[in-house]
């Protein structure tokens, strides 16, 4: 055999060996990539992974599983990378809470307040370039330990005097007074600075430093529904009022002259004689606020802590009574003391007037008008009497007492 033929045969065997070795390596590699028979089938790879990135993304003001949500909290749903097709808020009985979808389809909000201690479900459907999605959110509102009803004076549409404070009364003692104050919004036109002060555990007042200017408009919103006022006490409902300030009417009773002078917008319009509290039951000095008026009322000393059968007790029906203190001081008709009116004091503290003058006061005053008593032998009407707010110095009032017990 020629040496060239032997060289060709060796090269041929080498190629076969290399080829077989490479083939075995490929087979081994493929065998190593084969899934065991007992391994679960893996999901196929998304042909377009960007789809997940551009799917609509829905968010809500509450998270799934939230508990203790305030029923007064604005409930909103929003979407990015798409638009909302439909948002439905279900009550526990599967009835639907009214809501409003924005014209641009990017947001939704509830149009009804929710209830206390209830489970709700949001179903939000959205669509976009990445397809459609449905988001479900379950949540539960707060469960009050107790409820309190607020009452607001003045009432909606009232026209009141220049001394009238905003008065909010609750039927329960308020543990967290600051929370209550924060839930009350007062807007005045023109703008006026004012401050809160608590007369007691259930009643808070708001007033400016000086008497209101006639024509001022006041808007009050007591937004306590859904608010924790301390110790699990929540508001039963919100209350609102818009009222305005009328003419500046001021009645000044001077014990030196035994006369009551009435001014309207700075002009004296009437003067009338009076008989105030005698020395052992004097009328207190100070600024009073005109309150309720009664065409007829029974004056009963027991309602102010003095038994009817005691030496200072009384139970007397009177006409044309205009209240100026919660402690029982009125302008009222006292025909039995007409001879003393203008000369001496004979009452238990009230300002006695003739029937005609008492009727005039009844007909020509309004809630919030000013009554000033001066130069008596009495003390000063308490600022927490209920109609004596202006006897509390402004710096004390402005400092507030929300943190006091």
XYZ file of C-alpha atoms in Angstrom:
405
model
C 0.000 0.000 0.000
C 1.168 3.400 -0.800
C 1.928 5.763 2.000
C -0.583 8.322 0.589
C -3.451 5.798 0.808
C -2.644 5.014 4.454
C -2.693 8.722 5.272
C -6.164 9.094 3.722
C -7.521 6.136 5.713
C -6.197 7.606 9.004
C -7.776 10.983 8.290
C -11.078 9.288 7.508
C -11.058 7.431 10.821
C -10.219 10.689 12.650
C -13.171 12.514 11.078
C -15.548 9.729 12.068
C -14.234 9.714 15.641
C -14.603 13.498 15.990
C -18.076 13.434 14.471
C -19.210 10.678 16.802
C -17.781 12.463 19.796
C -19.577 15.702 18.847
C -22.830 13.843 18.287
C -22.580 12.163 21.683
C -21.923 15.545 23.315
C -25.026 17.051 21.688
C -27.136 14.090 22.769
C -25.804 14.390 26.309
C -26.590 18.128 26.342
C -30.112 17.551 25.100
C -30.579 14.772 27.635
C -29.527 17.167 30.405
C -32.214 19.714 29.313
C -35.039 17.204 29.264
C -37.568 17.719 32.158
C -38.065 14.753 34.445
C -41.345 12.978 33.904
C -42.640 13.951 37.366
C -41.889 17.749 36.979
C -45.074 19.818 36.428
C -45.500 21.457 33.050
C -44.165 25.040 33.034
C -46.347 27.816 31.608
C -45.408 28.990 28.166
C -43.452 32.202 27.883
C -45.668 35.204 26.975
C -45.117 35.954 23.344
C -45.450 39.715 24.222
C -44.147 40.446 27.763
C -44.874 44.175 27.296
C -48.609 43.429 27.487
C -48.428 43.027 31.264
C -46.650 46.350 31.578
C -49.344 48.331 29.758
C -52.411 46.697 31.274
C -54.711 49.213 33.084
C -53.726 49.711 36.717
C -56.617 50.439 39.112
C -56.133 51.956 42.574
C -58.710 52.761 45.274
C -58.693 55.011 48.340
C -59.046 51.852 50.425
C -57.148 48.590 50.258
C -58.572 45.108 50.111
C -59.206 43.900 53.646
C -59.190 47.343 55.274
C -61.230 47.624 58.499
C -62.352 50.721 60.392
C -62.737 52.996 57.389
C -64.610 56.216 58.159
C -67.978 56.135 56.364
C -67.628 59.845 55.642
C -64.278 59.452 53.884
C -64.456 60.289 50.162
C -64.187 56.958 48.373
C -62.328 57.229 45.071
C -61.122 54.852 42.363
C -58.543 55.837 39.715
C -56.845 54.192 36.731
C -53.596 54.620 34.811
C -52.705 53.132 31.409
C -56.361 52.885 30.515
C -59.875 53.986 31.374
C -62.560 52.851 33.770
C -65.423 51.080 32.055
C -67.532 50.570 35.177
C -67.164 50.958 38.940
C -69.759 49.443 41.277
C -69.850 49.803 45.056
C -71.982 47.133 46.703
C -73.609 47.252 50.122
C -73.777 44.081 52.241
C -77.187 43.278 50.705
C -75.724 43.714 47.191
C -77.624 46.927 46.522
C -75.529 49.586 44.823
C -74.216 52.816 46.333
C -74.564 55.703 43.900
C -71.348 56.963 42.381
C -70.073 59.280 39.657
C -67.672 58.283 36.873
C -65.598 61.201 35.605
C -66.232 62.172 31.950
C -62.634 61.304 31.045
C -63.032 57.814 32.525
C -59.973 58.195 34.727
C -61.649 58.371 38.135
C -64.793 57.552 40.112
C -66.183 58.714 43.460
C -69.102 57.773 45.673
C -72.119 60.104 45.711
C -73.670 58.710 48.907
C -72.247 58.444 52.401
C -71.679 54.968 53.736
C -73.064 53.400 56.888
C -71.344 52.514 60.124
C -70.172 48.935 60.770
C -70.891 47.636 57.266
C -68.940 45.535 54.775
C -68.646 46.940 51.245
C -67.255 45.632 47.966
C -65.834 47.609 45.059
C -65.730 46.060 41.579
C -63.820 48.176 39.068
C -63.552 47.211 35.386
C -60.970 48.944 33.210
C -59.659 48.630 29.660
C -56.633 49.824 27.693
C -54.040 48.862 25.094
C -52.908 46.045 27.342
C -56.393 44.529 27.560
C -59.115 44.552 30.216
C -58.862 44.096 33.987
C -61.258 43.662 36.906
C -60.254 44.779 40.398
C -62.166 43.778 43.540
C -61.675 45.517 46.904
C -63.441 44.481 50.110
C -63.447 46.734 53.186
C -65.422 47.440 56.359
C -66.417 50.761 57.928
C -65.823 51.799 61.529
C -67.957 50.526 64.418
C -68.792 53.276 66.963
C -68.989 52.520 70.653
C -71.592 55.297 70.937
C -73.176 58.065 68.859
C -73.846 61.733 69.561
C -76.256 64.110 67.836
C -75.087 67.697 67.217
C -77.464 70.677 67.362
C -76.632 74.025 65.814
C -77.747 77.522 66.794
C -78.510 79.747 64.893
C -80.587 77.780 62.443
C -80.385 77.864 58.668
C -81.692 81.140 57.253
C -81.824 82.933 60.615
C -81.099 86.641 60.939
C -79.538 87.289 64.346
C -78.015 90.065 66.412
C -74.436 91.274 66.556
C -73.632 89.335 69.758
C -74.808 85.907 68.591
C -72.109 83.207 68.866
C -72.103 80.022 66.839
C -73.315 77.386 69.311
C -72.909 73.629 68.790
C -74.509 71.397 71.391
C -74.018 67.627 71.635
C -76.213 65.179 73.509
C -73.134 63.403 74.902
C -70.006 64.662 76.645
C -67.193 64.964 74.087
C -63.969 63.159 75.136
C -61.792 64.657 72.362
C -62.729 68.324 72.100
C -59.968 69.085 69.624
C -61.319 66.464 67.236
C -64.752 68.061 67.506
C -63.359 71.527 66.804
C -61.461 70.221 63.776
C -64.706 68.800 62.398
C -66.406 72.223 62.494
C -65.850 74.625 59.613
C -66.951 78.271 59.877
C -66.677 80.675 56.938
C -67.639 84.342 57.229
C -68.215 87.000 54.594
C -66.431 89.326 55.055
C -63.685 87.211 56.661
C -63.537 87.487 60.452
C -61.105 85.810 62.848
C -62.734 83.885 65.666
C -62.084 81.155 68.199
C -63.729 78.202 69.951
C -64.508 78.009 73.659
C -66.275 75.197 75.533
C -68.999 76.268 77.961
C -69.202 72.714 79.282
C -68.453 69.149 78.217
C -71.269 69.135 75.672
C -71.350 72.631 74.188
C -68.781 74.602 72.230
C -69.115 78.203 71.055
C -67.317 80.201 68.355
C -67.243 83.985 68.212
C -65.080 86.850 66.936
C -63.164 89.253 69.164
C -65.680 92.049 68.675
C -69.395 92.100 67.928
C -70.324 91.127 64.378
C -70.844 93.835 61.771
C -74.422 94.012 60.452
C -74.729 92.258 57.101
C -72.080 89.619 57.819
C -72.901 86.191 56.380
C -71.839 83.048 58.225
C -71.684 79.477 56.904
C -71.312 76.663 59.442
C -70.623 72.997 58.670
C -70.517 70.559 61.581
C -68.986 67.526 59.862
C -68.917 64.992 62.680
C -70.431 62.024 60.836
C -67.786 59.340 60.562
C -65.449 61.214 62.907
C -64.163 59.667 66.135
C -64.716 62.304 68.824
C -62.834 60.250 71.395
C -63.451 56.951 73.134
C -65.298 55.488 70.156
C -67.917 58.277 70.181
C -68.942 59.219 66.640
C -71.318 61.808 65.223
C -74.797 60.630 64.242
C -74.984 63.061 61.327
C -73.584 66.303 59.943
C -75.499 69.559 60.439
C -75.220 72.777 58.451
C -76.517 76.336 58.581
C -76.187 79.621 56.751
C -77.250 82.678 58.723
C -76.670 86.425 58.678
C -76.268 89.353 61.045
C -79.063 91.914 61.173
C -79.296 95.399 62.651
C -77.136 96.289 65.643
C -79.637 96.447 68.519
C -78.270 97.248 71.996
C -80.346 97.562 75.185
C -78.535 99.217 78.104
C -80.025 99.007 81.610
C -78.394 101.484 84.016
C -79.181 100.995 87.692
C -78.156 104.582 88.409
C -81.077 105.879 86.345
C -83.334 102.803 86.478
C -83.800 103.265 82.717
C -83.369 100.955 79.713
C -82.062 102.735 76.609
C -82.480 100.994 73.244
C -80.230 101.786 70.278
C -80.536 100.501 66.727
C -77.467 100.963 64.536
C -76.206 103.629 66.926
C -79.432 105.644 67.137
C -81.501 105.807 70.344
C -85.008 104.629 69.471
C -86.603 104.084 72.896
C -86.114 104.688 76.618
C -88.161 102.900 79.268
C -88.152 102.703 83.089
C -87.309 99.422 84.798
C -87.123 97.819 88.216
C -84.251 95.373 88.547
C -83.161 92.925 91.259
C -83.354 94.127 94.841
C -80.222 94.174 96.974
C -80.502 90.595 98.237
C -81.229 89.272 94.714
C -79.381 91.770 92.514
C -79.191 91.704 88.751
C -75.662 90.874 87.613
C -73.700 93.418 85.604
C -72.175 92.607 82.255
C -72.988 91.818 78.656
C -75.998 89.601 78.030
C -77.157 87.985 74.786
C -80.847 88.030 73.908
C -82.105 84.451 73.614
C -85.575 82.930 73.440
C -88.763 84.975 73.706
C -92.060 83.826 75.200
C -95.424 85.486 74.886
C -96.358 83.753 78.155
C -94.209 81.818 80.612
C -94.303 80.684 84.234
C -91.382 82.008 86.266
C -90.472 79.159 88.609
C -87.595 79.639 91.037
C -87.147 75.887 91.441
C -85.800 75.692 87.879
C -82.852 77.795 89.081
C -82.289 75.913 92.338
C -84.539 77.962 94.664
C -87.485 75.953 96.079
C -90.849 77.571 95.445
C -91.783 77.324 99.147
C -88.560 79.009 100.337
C -88.477 82.695 101.421
C -86.997 83.647 98.034
C -89.086 81.147 96.077
C -91.758 82.044 93.535
C -93.951 80.641 90.798
C -95.463 83.476 88.785
C -96.998 83.544 85.289
C -95.759 86.501 83.213
C -96.301 87.896 79.712
C -93.899 89.156 77.049
C -90.754 87.512 78.422
C -87.428 87.993 76.617
C -84.636 85.778 77.981
C -81.180 87.257 78.472
C -79.589 84.578 80.692
C -79.891 80.852 81.319
C -79.883 81.613 85.026
C -83.360 83.075 84.779
C -83.014 86.767 83.947
C -85.632 88.167 81.553
C -87.111 91.423 80.400
C -90.805 90.819 81.116
C -94.131 92.438 81.847
C -94.599 93.237 85.558
C -97.761 95.328 85.986
C -97.493 94.901 89.768
C -94.246 96.926 89.859
C -95.074 99.766 87.458
C -95.030 102.222 90.378
C -91.463 101.188 91.259
C -90.134 101.101 87.713
C -87.714 103.962 87.244
C -87.433 104.514 91.016
C -86.445 101.380 92.945
C -85.517 97.738 92.503
C -87.983 95.063 93.557
C -87.427 91.928 91.476
C -85.636 88.626 92.005
C -83.169 89.639 89.292
C -85.301 90.169 86.196
C -85.763 93.538 84.534
C -89.393 94.426 85.177
C -91.147 96.513 82.532
C -94.647 97.814 81.992
C -96.857 95.565 79.830
C -96.527 97.933 76.865
C -92.756 98.222 77.107
C -92.317 94.464 77.623
C -94.386 93.796 74.508
C -92.303 96.314 72.566
C -89.067 94.564 73.595
C -90.589 91.206 72.640
C -91.512 92.491 69.173
C -88.418 94.568 68.433
C -85.546 92.356 69.516
C -84.107 89.176 68.077
C -81.829 86.343 69.121
C -78.284 87.631 69.458
C -79.076 91.249 70.263
C -77.003 92.881 73.012
C -78.243 93.678 76.523
C -75.902 95.513 78.885
C -76.533 95.850 82.623
C -74.375 98.268 84.612
C -74.019 99.937 87.997
C -75.915 97.325 90.054
C -74.713 96.008 93.416
C -74.439 92.535 91.887
C -71.458 90.723 90.447
C -70.797 89.992 86.782
C -72.796 87.515 84.719
C -70.784 84.312 84.300
C -69.191 83.844 80.904
C -70.366 80.231 80.926
C -73.964 81.067 81.852
C -75.002 80.306 78.296
C -75.787 83.883 77.303
C -72.785 85.555 78.907
C -70.090 84.645 76.367
C -68.848 88.217 75.934
C -67.908 88.460 79.615
C -64.987 86.102 79.009
C -61.934 88.231 78.088
C -60.870 87.730 74.477
C -57.364 86.522 75.348
C -58.862 83.809 77.555
C -61.435 82.892 74.924
C -58.887 82.843 72.109
C -56.543 80.580 74.081
C -59.380 78.053 74.227
C -60.022 75.236 76.649
C -60.249 72.151 74.434
C -57.586 70.474 76.546
C -59.389 71.120 79.839
C -61.431 68.513 81.655
